[in-house]
PDB file of C-alpha atoms in Angstrom:
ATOM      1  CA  UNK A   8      -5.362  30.405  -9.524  1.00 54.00           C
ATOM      2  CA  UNK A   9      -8.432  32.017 -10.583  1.00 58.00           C
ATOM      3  CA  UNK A  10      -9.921  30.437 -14.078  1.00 57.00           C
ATOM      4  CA  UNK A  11      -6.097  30.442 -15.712  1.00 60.00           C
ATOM      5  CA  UNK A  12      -7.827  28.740 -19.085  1.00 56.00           C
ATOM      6  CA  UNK A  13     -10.762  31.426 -18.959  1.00 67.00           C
ATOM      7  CA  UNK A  14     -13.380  28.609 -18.409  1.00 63.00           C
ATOM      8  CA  UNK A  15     -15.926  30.826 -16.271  1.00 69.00           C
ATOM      9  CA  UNK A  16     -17.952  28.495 -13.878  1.00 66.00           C
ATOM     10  CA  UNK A  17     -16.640  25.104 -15.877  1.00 71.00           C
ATOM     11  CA  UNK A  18     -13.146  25.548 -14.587  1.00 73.00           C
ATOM     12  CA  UNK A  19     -14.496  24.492 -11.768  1.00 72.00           C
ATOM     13  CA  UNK A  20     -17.233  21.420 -12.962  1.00 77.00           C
ATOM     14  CA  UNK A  21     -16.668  18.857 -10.550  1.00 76.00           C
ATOM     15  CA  UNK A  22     -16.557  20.305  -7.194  1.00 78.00           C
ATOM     16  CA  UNK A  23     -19.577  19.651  -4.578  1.00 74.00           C
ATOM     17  CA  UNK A  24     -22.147  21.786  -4.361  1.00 72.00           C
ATOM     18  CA  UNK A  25     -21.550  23.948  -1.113  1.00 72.00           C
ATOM     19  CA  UNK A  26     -17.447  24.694  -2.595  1.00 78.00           C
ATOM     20  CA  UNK A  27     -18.823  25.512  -5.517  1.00 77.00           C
ATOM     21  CA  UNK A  28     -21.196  28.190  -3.465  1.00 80.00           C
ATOM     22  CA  UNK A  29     -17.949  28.753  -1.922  1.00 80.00           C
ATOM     23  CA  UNK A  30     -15.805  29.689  -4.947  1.00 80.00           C
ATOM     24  CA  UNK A  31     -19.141  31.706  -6.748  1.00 79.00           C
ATOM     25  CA  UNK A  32     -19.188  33.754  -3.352  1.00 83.00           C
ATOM     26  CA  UNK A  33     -15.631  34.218  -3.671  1.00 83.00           C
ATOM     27  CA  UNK A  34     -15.543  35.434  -6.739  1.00 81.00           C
ATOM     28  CA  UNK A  35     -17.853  38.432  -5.252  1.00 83.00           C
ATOM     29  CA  UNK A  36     -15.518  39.532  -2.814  1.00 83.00           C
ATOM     30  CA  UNK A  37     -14.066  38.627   0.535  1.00 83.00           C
ATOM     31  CA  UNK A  38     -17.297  40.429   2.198  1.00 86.00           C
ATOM     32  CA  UNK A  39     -19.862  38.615   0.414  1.00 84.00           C
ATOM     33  CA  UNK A  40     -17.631  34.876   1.083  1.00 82.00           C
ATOM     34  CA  UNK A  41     -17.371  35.590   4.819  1.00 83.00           C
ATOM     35  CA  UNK A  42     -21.233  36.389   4.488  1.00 83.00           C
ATOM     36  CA  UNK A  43     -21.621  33.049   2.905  1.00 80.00           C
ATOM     37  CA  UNK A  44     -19.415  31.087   5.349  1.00 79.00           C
ATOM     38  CA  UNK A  45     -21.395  32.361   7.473  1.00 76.00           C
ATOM     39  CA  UNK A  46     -24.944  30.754   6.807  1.00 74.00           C
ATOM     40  CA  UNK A  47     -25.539  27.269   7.544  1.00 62.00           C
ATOM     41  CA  UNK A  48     -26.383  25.165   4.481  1.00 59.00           C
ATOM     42  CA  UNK A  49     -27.075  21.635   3.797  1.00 49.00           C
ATOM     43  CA  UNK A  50     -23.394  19.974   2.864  1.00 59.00           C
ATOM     44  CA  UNK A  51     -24.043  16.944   0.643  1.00 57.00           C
ATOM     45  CA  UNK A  52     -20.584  14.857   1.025  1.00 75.00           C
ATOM     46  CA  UNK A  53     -17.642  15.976  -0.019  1.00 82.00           C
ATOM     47  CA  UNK A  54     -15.276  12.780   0.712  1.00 85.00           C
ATOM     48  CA  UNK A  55     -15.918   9.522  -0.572  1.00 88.00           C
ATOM     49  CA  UNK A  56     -15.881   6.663   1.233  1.00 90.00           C
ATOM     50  CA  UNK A  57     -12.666   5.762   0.923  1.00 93.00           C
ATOM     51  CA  UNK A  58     -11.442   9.532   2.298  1.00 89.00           C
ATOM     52  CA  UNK A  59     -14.477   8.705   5.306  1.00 89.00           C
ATOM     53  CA  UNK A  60     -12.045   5.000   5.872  1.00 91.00           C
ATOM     54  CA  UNK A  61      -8.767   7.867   5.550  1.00 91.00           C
ATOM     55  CA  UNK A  62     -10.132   9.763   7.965  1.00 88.00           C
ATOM     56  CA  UNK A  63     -11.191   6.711  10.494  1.00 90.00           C
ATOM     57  CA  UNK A  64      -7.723   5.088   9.958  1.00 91.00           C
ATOM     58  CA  UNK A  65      -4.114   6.285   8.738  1.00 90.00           C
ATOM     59  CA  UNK A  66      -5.507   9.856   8.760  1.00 90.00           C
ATOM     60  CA  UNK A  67      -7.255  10.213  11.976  1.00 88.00           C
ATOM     61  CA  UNK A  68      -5.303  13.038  12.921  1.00 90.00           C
ATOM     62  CA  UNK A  69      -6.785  15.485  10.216  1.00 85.00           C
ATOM     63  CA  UNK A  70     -10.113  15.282  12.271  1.00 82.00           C
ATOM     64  CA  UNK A  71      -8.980  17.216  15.030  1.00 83.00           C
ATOM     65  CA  UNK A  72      -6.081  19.840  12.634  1.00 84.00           C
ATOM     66  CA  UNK A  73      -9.605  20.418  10.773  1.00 78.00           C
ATOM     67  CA  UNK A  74     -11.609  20.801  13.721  1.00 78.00           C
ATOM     68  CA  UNK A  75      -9.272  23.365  15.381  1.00 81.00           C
ATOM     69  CA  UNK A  76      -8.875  24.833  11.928  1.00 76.00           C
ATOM     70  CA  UNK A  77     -12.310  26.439  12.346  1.00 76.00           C
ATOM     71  CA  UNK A  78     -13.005  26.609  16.027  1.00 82.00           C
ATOM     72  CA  UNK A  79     -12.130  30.203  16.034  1.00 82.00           C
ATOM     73  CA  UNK A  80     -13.893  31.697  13.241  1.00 80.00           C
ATOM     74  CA  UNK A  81     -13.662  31.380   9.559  1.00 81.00           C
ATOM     75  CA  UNK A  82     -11.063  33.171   8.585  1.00 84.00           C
ATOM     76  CA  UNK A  83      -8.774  30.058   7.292  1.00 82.00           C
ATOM     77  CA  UNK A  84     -11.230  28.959   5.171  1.00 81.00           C
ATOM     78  CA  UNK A  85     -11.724  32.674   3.511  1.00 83.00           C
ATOM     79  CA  UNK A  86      -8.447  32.671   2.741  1.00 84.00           C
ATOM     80  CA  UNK A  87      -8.282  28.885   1.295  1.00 82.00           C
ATOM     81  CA  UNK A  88     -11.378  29.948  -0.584  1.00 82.00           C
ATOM     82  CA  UNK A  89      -9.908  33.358  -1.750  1.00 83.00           C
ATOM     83  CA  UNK A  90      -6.519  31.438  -3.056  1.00 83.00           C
ATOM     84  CA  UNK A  91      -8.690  29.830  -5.184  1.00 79.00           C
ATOM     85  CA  UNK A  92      -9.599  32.978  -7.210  1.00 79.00           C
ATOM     86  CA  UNK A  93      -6.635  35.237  -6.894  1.00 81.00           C
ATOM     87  CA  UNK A  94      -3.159  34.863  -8.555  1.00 83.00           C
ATOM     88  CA  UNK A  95      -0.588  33.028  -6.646  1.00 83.00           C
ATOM     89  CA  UNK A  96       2.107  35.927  -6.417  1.00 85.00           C
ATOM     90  CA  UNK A  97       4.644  34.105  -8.643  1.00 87.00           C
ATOM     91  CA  UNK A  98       3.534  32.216 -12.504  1.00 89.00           C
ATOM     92  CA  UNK A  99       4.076  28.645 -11.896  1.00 90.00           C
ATOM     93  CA  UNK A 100       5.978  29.143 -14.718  1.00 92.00           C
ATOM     94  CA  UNK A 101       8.662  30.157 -12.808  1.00 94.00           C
ATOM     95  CA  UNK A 102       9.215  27.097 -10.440  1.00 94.00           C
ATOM     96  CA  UNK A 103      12.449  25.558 -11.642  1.00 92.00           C
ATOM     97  CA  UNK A 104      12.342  22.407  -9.218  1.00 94.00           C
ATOM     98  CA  UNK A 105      10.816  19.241 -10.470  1.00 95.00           C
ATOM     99  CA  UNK A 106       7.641  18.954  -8.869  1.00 95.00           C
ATOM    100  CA  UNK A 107       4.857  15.951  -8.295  1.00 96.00           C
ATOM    101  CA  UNK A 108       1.395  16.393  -8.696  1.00 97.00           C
ATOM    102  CA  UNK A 109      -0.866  13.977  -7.271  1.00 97.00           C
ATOM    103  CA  UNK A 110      -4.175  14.179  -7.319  1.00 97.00           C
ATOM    104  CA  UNK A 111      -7.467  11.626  -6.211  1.00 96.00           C
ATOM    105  CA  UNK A 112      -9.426  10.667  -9.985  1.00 96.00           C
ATOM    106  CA  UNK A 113     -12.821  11.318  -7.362  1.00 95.00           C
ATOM    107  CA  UNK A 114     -12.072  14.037  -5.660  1.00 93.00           C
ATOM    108  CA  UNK A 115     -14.816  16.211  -5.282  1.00 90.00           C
ATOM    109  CA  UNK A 116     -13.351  19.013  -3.353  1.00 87.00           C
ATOM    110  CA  UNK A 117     -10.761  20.103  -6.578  1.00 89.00           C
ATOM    111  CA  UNK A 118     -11.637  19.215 -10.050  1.00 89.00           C
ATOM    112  CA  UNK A 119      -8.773  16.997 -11.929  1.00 92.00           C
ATOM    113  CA  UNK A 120      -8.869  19.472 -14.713  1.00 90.00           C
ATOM    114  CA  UNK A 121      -6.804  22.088 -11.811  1.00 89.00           C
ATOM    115  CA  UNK A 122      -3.839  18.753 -11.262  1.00 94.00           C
ATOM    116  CA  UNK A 123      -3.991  18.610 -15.052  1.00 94.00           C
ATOM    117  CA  UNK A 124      -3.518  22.500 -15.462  1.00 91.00           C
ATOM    118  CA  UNK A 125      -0.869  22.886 -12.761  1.00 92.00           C
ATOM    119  CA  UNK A 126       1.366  19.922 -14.182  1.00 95.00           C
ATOM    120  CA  UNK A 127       1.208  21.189 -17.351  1.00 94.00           C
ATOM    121  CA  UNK A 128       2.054  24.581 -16.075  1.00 92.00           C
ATOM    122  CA  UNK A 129       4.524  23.927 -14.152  1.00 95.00           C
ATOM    123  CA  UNK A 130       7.996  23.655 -16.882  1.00 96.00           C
ATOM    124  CA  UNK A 131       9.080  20.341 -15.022  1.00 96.00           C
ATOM    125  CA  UNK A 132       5.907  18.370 -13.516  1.00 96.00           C
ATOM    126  CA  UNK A 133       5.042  14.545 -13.368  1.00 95.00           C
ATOM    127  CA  UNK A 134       1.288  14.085 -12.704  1.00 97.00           C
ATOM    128  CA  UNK A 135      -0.033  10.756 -10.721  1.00 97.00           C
ATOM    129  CA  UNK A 136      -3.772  10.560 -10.954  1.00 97.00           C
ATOM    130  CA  UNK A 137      -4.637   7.985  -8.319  1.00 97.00           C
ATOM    131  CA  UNK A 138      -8.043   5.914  -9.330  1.00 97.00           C
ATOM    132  CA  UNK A 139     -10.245   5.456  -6.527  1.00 95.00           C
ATOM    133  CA  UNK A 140      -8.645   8.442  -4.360  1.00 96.00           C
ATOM    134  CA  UNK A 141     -10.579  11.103  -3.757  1.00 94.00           C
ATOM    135  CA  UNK A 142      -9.178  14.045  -1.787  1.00 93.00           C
ATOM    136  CA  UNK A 143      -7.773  12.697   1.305  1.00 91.00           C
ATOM    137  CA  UNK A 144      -7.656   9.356   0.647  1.00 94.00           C
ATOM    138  CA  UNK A 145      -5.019  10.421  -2.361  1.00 95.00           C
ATOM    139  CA  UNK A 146      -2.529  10.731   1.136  1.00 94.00           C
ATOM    140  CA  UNK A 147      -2.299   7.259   0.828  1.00 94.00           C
ATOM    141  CA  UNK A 148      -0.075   7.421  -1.879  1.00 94.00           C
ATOM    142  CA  UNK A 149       2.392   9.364   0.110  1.00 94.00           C
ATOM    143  CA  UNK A 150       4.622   6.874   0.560  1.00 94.00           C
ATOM    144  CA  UNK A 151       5.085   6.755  -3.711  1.00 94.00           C
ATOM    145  CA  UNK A 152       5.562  10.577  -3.505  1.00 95.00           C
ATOM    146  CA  UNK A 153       8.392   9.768  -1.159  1.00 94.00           C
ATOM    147  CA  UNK A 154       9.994   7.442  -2.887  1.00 94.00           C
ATOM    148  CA  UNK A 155       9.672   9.930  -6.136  1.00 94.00           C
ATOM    149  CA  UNK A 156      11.158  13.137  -4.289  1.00 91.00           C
ATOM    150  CA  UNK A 157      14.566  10.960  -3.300  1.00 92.00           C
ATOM    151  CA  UNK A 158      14.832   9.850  -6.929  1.00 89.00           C
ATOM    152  CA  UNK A 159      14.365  13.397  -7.861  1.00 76.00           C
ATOM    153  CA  UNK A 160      17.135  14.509  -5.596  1.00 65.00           C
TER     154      UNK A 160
END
């Protein structure tokens, strides 16, 4: 949710640069993001090279749900963008169920410092911080998550 520790711009240190344009545009409005989304700009990379070796191998799949995501218009990313800065509709506070957070150590698309907020905010929450994951790649570990939702049951 939007800045929950009231960080300004360094709750959100760590992103790449064009998510970062996307989250400052965001935080103008859903007029001035579509605007944004709108204008072609130079994307440095966002995956590592491990999610690039995700993406060419377990994951290949994600290519095309990503490509098909957007062929349309933009309107899926504004509203990943704007859930970014608005409130959730419910404090994770709330959520009773013991939850899993796993998040890449490189992942360049969400800063850690958002896993480490949500598992702390969450009342029962087990963080994994996979080294060397960045934000696909981290899929790899699903088979772990797995394994940790049937001991959970």
């Amino acid at each position: 949710p939007a800045d929950p520790r009231g960080l300004g711009l360094r709750w959100w240190r760590g992103m790449h640069g064009p998510g970062l344009g996307e989250v400052i545009a965001a935080l103008r409005g859903g007029p001035a993001l579509r605007r944004h989304l709108r204008e072609p700009d130079v994307d440095p990379p966002m995956f590592i090279d491990r999610d690039i070796a995700a993406l060419d191998g377990r994951w290949h799949d994600f290519r095309g749900i990503a490509s098909r995501a957007v062929e349309t218009g933009v309107e899926g990313v504004l509203a990943d963008d704007l859930s970014f800065i608005s409130p959730w509709g419910v404090p994770v506070s709330r959520v009773t169920q013991p939850c899993l957070v796993v998040h890449g150590a490189s992942d360049l698309v969400v800063p850690e410092r958002h896993a480490r907020w949500l598992s702390h905010a969450l009342p029962d929450a087990s963080l994994t911080v996979r080294d060397g994951d960045g934000h696909l790649s981290v899929l790899d570990g699903l088979d772990d998550a797995f394994t940790w939702l049937l001991r959970a049951d």
